[in-house]
Coordinates of C-alpha atoms and ligand atoms in Angstrom, one line a residue:
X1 CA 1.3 29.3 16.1
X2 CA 1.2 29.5 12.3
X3 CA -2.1 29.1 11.0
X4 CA -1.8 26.4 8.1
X5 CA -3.2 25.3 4.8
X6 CA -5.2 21.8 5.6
X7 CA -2.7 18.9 6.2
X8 CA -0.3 21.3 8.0
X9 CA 0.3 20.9 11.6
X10 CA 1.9 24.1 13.3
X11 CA 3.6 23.2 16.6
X12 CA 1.4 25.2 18.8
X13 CA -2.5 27.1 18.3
X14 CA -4.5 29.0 20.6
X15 CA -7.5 27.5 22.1
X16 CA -10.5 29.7 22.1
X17 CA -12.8 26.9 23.4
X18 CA -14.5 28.8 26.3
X19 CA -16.4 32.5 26.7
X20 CA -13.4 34.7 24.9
X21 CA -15.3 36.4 22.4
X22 CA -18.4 37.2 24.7
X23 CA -16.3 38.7 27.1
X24 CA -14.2 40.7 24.6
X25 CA -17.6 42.0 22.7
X26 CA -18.2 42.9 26.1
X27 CA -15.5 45.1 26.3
X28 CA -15.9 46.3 23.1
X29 CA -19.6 47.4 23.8
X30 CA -19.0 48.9 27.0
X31 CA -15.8 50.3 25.9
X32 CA -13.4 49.5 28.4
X33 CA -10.9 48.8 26.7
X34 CA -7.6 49.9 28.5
X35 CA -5.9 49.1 31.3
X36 CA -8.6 49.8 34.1
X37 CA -12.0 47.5 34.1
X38 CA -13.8 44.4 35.8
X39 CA -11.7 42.1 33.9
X40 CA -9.1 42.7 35.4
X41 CA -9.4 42.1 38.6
X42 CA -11.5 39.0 37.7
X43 CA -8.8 37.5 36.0
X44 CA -6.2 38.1 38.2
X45 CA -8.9 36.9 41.2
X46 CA -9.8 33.4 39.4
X47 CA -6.3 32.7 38.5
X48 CA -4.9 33.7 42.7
X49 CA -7.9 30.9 42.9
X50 CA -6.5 28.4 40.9
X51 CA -2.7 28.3 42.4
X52 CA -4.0 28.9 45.7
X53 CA -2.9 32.0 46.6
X54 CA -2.7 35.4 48.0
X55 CA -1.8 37.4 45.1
X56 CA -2.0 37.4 41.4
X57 CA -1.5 40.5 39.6
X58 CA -1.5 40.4 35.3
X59 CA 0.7 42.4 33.5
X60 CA 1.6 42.6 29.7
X61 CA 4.2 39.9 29.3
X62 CA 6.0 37.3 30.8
X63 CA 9.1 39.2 30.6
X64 CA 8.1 42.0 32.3
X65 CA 6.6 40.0 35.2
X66 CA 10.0 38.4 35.5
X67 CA 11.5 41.9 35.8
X68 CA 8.5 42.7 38.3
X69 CA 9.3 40.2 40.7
X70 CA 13.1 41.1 40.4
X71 CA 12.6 44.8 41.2
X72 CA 9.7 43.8 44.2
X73 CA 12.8 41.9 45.7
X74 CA 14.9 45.1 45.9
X75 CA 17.3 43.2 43.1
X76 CA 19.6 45.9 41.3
X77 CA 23.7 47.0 40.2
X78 CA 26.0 44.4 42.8
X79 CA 23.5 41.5 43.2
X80 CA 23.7 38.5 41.3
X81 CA 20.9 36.2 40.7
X82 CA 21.4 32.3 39.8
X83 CA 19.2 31.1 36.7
X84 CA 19.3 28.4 34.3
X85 CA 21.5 28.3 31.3
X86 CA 19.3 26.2 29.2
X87 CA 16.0 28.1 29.3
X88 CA 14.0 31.1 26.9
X89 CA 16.1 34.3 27.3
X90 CA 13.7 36.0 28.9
X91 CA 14.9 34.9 32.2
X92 CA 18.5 35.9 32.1
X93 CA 17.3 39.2 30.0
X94 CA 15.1 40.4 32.8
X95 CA 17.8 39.7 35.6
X96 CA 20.0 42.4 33.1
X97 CA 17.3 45.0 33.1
X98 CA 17.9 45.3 36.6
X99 CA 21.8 45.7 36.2
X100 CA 22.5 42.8 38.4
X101 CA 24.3 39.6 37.0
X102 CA 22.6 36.3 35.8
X103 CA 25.0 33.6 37.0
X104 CA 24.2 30.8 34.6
X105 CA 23.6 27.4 36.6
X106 CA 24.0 23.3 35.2
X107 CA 21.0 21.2 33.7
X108 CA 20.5 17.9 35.2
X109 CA 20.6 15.0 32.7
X110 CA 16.7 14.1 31.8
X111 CA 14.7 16.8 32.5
X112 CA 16.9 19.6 31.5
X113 CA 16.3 21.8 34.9
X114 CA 18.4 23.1 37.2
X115 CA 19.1 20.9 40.1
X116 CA 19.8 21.8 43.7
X117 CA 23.4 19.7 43.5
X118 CA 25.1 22.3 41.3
X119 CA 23.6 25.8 43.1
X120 CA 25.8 26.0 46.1
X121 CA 29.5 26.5 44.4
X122 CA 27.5 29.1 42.6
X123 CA 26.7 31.0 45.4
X124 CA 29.1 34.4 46.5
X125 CA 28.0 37.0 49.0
X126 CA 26.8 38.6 46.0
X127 CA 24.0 36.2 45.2
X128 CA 20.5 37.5 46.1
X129 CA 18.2 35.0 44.0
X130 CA 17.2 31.8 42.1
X131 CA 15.1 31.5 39.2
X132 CA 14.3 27.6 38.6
X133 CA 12.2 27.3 35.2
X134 CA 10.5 24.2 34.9
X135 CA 11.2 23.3 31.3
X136 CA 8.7 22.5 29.0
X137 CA 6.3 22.3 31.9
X138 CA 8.0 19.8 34.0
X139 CA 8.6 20.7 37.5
X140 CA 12.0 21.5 39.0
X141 CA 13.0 20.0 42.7
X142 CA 11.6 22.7 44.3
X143 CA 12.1 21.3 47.8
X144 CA 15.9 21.3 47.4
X145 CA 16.1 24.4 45.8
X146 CA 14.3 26.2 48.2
X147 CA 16.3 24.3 51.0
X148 CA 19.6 25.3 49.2
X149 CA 18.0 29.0 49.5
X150 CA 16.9 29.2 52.8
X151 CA 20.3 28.0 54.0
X152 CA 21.7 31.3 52.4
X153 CA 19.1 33.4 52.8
X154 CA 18.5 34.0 49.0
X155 CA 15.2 34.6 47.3
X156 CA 13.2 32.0 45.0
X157 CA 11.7 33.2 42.2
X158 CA 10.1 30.6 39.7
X159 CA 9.8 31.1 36.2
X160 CA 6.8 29.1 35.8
X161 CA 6.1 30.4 32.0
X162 CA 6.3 26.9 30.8
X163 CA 4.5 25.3 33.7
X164 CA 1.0 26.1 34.0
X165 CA -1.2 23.2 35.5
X166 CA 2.5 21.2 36.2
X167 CA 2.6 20.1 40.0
X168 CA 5.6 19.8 42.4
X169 CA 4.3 16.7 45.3
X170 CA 1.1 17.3 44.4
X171 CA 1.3 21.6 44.2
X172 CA 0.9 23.5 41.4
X173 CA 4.0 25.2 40.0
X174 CA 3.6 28.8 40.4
X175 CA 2.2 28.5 44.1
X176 CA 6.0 27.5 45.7
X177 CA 8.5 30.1 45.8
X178 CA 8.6 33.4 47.1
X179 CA 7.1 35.0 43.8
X180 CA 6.4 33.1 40.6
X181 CA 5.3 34.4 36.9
X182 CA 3.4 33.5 34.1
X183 CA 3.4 34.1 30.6
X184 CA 0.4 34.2 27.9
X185 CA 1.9 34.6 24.9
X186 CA -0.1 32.7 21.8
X187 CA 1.8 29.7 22.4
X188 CA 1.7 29.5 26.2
X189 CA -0.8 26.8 27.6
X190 CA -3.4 29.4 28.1
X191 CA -3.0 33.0 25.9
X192 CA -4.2 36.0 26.3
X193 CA -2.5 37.4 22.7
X194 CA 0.6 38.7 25.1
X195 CA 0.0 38.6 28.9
X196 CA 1.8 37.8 32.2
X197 CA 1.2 37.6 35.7
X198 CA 2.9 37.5 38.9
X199 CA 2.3 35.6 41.7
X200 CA 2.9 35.4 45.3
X201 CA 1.5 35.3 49.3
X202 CA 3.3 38.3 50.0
X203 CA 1.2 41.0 51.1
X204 CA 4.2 43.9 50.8
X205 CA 6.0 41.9 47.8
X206 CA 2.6 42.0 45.4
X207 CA 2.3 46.2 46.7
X208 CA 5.7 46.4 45.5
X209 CA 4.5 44.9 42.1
X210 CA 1.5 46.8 41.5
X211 CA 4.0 50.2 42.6
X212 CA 6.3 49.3 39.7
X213 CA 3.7 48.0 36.9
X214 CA 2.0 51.4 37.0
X215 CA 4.4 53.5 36.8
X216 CA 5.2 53.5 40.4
X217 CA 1.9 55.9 41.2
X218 CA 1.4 56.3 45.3
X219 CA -2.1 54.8 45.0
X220 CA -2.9 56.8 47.8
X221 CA -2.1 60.2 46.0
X222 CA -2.5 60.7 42.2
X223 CA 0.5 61.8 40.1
X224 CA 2.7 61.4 43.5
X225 CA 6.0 58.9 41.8
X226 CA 8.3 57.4 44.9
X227 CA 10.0 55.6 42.9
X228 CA 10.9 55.1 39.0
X229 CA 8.2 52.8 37.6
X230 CA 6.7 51.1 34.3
X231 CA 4.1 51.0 32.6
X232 CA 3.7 47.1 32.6
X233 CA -0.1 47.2 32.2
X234 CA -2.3 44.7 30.8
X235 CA -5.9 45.8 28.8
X236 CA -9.1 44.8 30.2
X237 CA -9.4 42.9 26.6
X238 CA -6.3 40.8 27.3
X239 CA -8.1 40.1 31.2
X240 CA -11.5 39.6 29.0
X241 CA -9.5 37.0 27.4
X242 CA -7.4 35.6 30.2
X243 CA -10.9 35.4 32.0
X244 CA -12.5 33.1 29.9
X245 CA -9.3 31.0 29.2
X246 CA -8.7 30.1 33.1
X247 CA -12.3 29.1 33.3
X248 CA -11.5 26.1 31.3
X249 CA -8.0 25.5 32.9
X250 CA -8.8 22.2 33.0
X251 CA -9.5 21.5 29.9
X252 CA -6.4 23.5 28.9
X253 CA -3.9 21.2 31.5
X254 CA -6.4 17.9 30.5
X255 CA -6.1 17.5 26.8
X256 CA -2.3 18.1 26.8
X257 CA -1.2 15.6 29.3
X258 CA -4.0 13.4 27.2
X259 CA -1.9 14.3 24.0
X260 CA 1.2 13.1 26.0
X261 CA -0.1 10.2 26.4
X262 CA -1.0 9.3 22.6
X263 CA 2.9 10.6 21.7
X264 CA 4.0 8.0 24.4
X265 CA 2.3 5.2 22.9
X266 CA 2.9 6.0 19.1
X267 CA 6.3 6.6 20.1
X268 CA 7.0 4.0 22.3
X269 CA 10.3 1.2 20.9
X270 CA 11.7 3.8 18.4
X271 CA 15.7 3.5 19.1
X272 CA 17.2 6.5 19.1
X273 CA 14.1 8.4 20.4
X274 CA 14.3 9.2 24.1
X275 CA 10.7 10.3 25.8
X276 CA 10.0 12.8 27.7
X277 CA 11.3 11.9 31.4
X278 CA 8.8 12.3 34.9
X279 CA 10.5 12.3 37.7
X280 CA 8.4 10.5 41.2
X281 CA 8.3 13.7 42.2
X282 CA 6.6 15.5 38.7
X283 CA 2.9 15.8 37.5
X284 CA 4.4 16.9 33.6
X285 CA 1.9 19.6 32.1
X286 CA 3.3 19.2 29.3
X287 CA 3.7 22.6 27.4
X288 CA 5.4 20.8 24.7
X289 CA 6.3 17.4 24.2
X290 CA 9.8 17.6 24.0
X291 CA 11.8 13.7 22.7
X292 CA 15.5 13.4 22.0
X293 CA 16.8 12.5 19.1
X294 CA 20.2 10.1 20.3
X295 CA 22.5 9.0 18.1
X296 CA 21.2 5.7 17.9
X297 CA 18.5 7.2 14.9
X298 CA 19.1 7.5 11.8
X299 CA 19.9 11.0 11.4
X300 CA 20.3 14.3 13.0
X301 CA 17.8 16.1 15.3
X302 CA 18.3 19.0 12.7
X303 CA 17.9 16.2 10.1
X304 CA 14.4 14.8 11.3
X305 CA 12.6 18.4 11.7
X306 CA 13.6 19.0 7.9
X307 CA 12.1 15.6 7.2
X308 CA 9.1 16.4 9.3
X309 CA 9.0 20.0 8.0
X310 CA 9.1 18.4 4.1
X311 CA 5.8 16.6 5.5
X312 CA 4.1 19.9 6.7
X313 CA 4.7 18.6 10.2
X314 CA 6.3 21.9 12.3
X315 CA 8.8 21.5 15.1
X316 CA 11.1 23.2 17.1
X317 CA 14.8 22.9 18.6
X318 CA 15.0 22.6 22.1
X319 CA 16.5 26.3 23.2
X320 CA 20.1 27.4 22.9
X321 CA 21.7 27.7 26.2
X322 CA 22.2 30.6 26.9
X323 CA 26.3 30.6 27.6
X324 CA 26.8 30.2 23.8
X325 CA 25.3 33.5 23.2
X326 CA 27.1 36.2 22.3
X327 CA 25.7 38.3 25.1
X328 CA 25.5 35.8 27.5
X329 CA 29.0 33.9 27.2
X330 CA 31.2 36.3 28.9
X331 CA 33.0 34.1 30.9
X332 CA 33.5 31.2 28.5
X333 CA 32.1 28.8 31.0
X334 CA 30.9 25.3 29.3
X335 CA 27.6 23.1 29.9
X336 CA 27.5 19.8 29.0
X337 CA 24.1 18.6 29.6
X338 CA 22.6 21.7 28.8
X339 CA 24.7 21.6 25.9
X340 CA 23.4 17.7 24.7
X341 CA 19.9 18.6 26.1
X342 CA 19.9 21.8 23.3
X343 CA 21.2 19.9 20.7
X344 CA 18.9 16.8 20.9
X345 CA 16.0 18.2 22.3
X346 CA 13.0 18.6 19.6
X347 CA 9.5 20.3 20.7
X348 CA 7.2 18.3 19.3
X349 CA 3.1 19.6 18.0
X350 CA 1.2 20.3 20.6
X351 CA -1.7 22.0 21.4
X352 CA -5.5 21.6 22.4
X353 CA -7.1 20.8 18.9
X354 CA -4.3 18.5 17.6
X355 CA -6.3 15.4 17.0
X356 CA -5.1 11.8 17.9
X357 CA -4.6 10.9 14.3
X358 CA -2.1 13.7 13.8
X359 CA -0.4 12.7 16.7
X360 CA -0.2 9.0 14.6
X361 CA 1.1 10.5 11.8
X362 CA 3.8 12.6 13.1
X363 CA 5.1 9.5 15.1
X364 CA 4.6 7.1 12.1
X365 CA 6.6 9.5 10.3
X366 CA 9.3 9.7 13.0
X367 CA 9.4 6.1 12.9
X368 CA 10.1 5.5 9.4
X369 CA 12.8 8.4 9.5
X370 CA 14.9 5.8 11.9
X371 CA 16.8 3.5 10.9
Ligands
PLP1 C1 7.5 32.4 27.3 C2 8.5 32.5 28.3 C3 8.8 33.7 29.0 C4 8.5 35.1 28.5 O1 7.2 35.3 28.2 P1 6.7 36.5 27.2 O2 5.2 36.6 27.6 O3 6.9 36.0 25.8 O4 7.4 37.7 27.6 C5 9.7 33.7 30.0 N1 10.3 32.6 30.5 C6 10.0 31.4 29.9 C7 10.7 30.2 30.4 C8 9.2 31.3 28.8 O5 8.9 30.1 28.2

């Protein structure tokens, strides 16, 4: 998201392309500019809209929403909840904050998601979730995991931060499992500066999630707190924002999956360069576009960004997983394909306003990086 002198090209940038700053000036000029107001409400309306279903509410980050959907579910100390290793620590954080245990789960070869192969043996009577994130906006086998779930009467929560616009047979991510979040940070695929939301059909689930975003007020009787709460608010400027962004959504989900396409053919014959894999099942949205760097280039995945950095091209590692972290690595358990994934994986530029001739240049200079 760094903004760059001319000839740099960050790896991600806000797209203010639609009614943001009307709607903001509107906010300033009526001055609602806190947590109560029309946008609100319209935001979280049109984006219920877009998914297709019952309930959206926004809050201030992804991470919080994550923790939102948690505590709706009644997860706490005892439980343990199944999540990815490889993804953004936000998803195993969250399952901390509520004192239960993330129980760190395989990535399948390609896509770097969590399959439904690997979930049972993870499974004790202790387990009370799974949070599939759909990497870099490319669906996870939802149908399996959900199956998997069902059979053992666990939740689903989806992690859908990356996958905005990504479908799953033809449905969008986010509109699948019991309760799904967003995020809106600057570099999310739409931004509302920081922003979440949390999704589901569940009547009493998405009560439970407005209870515990304002800091768990009755809304039947003012100051009355049942339970212990947060503030997990977002402003109506945020909404304001968030408004105008998911009336372009298509725009948004279009031109990446369009930028895709120019990597793919740019990219396309370079050995040692592995694109990004769609399964039958996957309509990619492409968040980033994520290659491999094999050993079959010429050098190092850590090697190529420097060379691409030296060019004022910006890149970024695909994420640690999360067992080598200090926090996270308790139980010294190994990943293998998380671990290759991590170490291979390089998120390519993109965003809405990277032009096709940056897209050329970048793989022109990936190309004459190989051997
Ligand atoms: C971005 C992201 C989040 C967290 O979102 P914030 O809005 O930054 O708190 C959570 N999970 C995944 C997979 C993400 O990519």
């Amino acid at each position: 998201m760094t903004m760059g002198k001319p000839g740099y090209i960050p790896v991600s940038s806000p797209a203010l392309i639609g009614r943001e700053k009307e709607y903001v000036l509107d906010c300033m000029e009526s001055s609602w500019i806190s947590s109560t107001g029309k946008y609100i409400g319209q935001f979280e309306k049109a984006f219920a809209q877009y998914l297709g279903a019952g309930h959206a509410i926004a809050v201030s980050n992804g991470t919080v929403a994550l923790h939102l959907a948690l505590l709706a579910l009644g997860i706490g100390p005892g439980d343990e909840v199944i999540v990815p290793t490889l993804t953004y620590v936000a998803t195993a954080n969250a399952v901390k904050y509520t004192g239960a245990v993330p129980v760190l789960a395989e990535s399948e070869p390609g896509t770097g998601n969590i399959g439904a192969s690997g979930l049972e043996k993870l499974i004790t009577s202790k387990t009370k979730a799974i949070i599939p994130v759909p990497l870099y906006g490319h669906p996870c086998d939802m149908a399996s995991i959900m199956a998997v779930a069902k059979k053992h009467g666990l939740k689903v929560i989806e992690d859908a931060a990356e996958a905005l616009g990504a479908k799953y047979n033809g449905k969008l991510c986010g509109g699948i499992a019991d309760i799904s979040t967003f995020s809106f940070y600057g570099n999310k695929t739409i931004t509302t500066g920081e922003g979440g939301m949390v999704v589901t059909n569940d009547g009493a689930l998405a009560e439970k999630v407005r209870l515990f975003k304002g800091q768990g007020m009755d809304p039947l009787r003012r100051y009355w707190f049942p339970v212990v709460g947060y503030n997990y608010r977002m402003t109506n400027v945020q909404a304001a924002i968030g408004l105008a962004q998911i009336e372009r959504i298509g725009e948004h989900v279009g031109r990446r999956k369009e930028i895709a396409l120019w990597y793919a053919k740019a990219l396309s014959g370079i050995e040692g360069i592995t694109l990004p894999v769609v399964k039958s099942y996957a309509e990619h949205s492409y968040w980033m576009y994520t290659v491999l760097v094999d050993k079959e280039y010429g050098m190092t995945r850590d090697e190529l960004m420097a060379r691409l950095a030296a060019n004022g091209v910006e890149t970024r590692p695909a994420f640690f997983p999360m067992h080598v972290m200090p926090v996270y690595c308790e139980d010294g358990s190994r990943f293998k394909v998380a671990e290759d994934f991590a170490a291979r994986g390089m998120n390519l530029p993109t965003f809405y306003s990277l032009p096709q001739s940056d897209v050329e240049r970048i793989a022109g200079l990936i190309r004459e990086g190989g051997r």
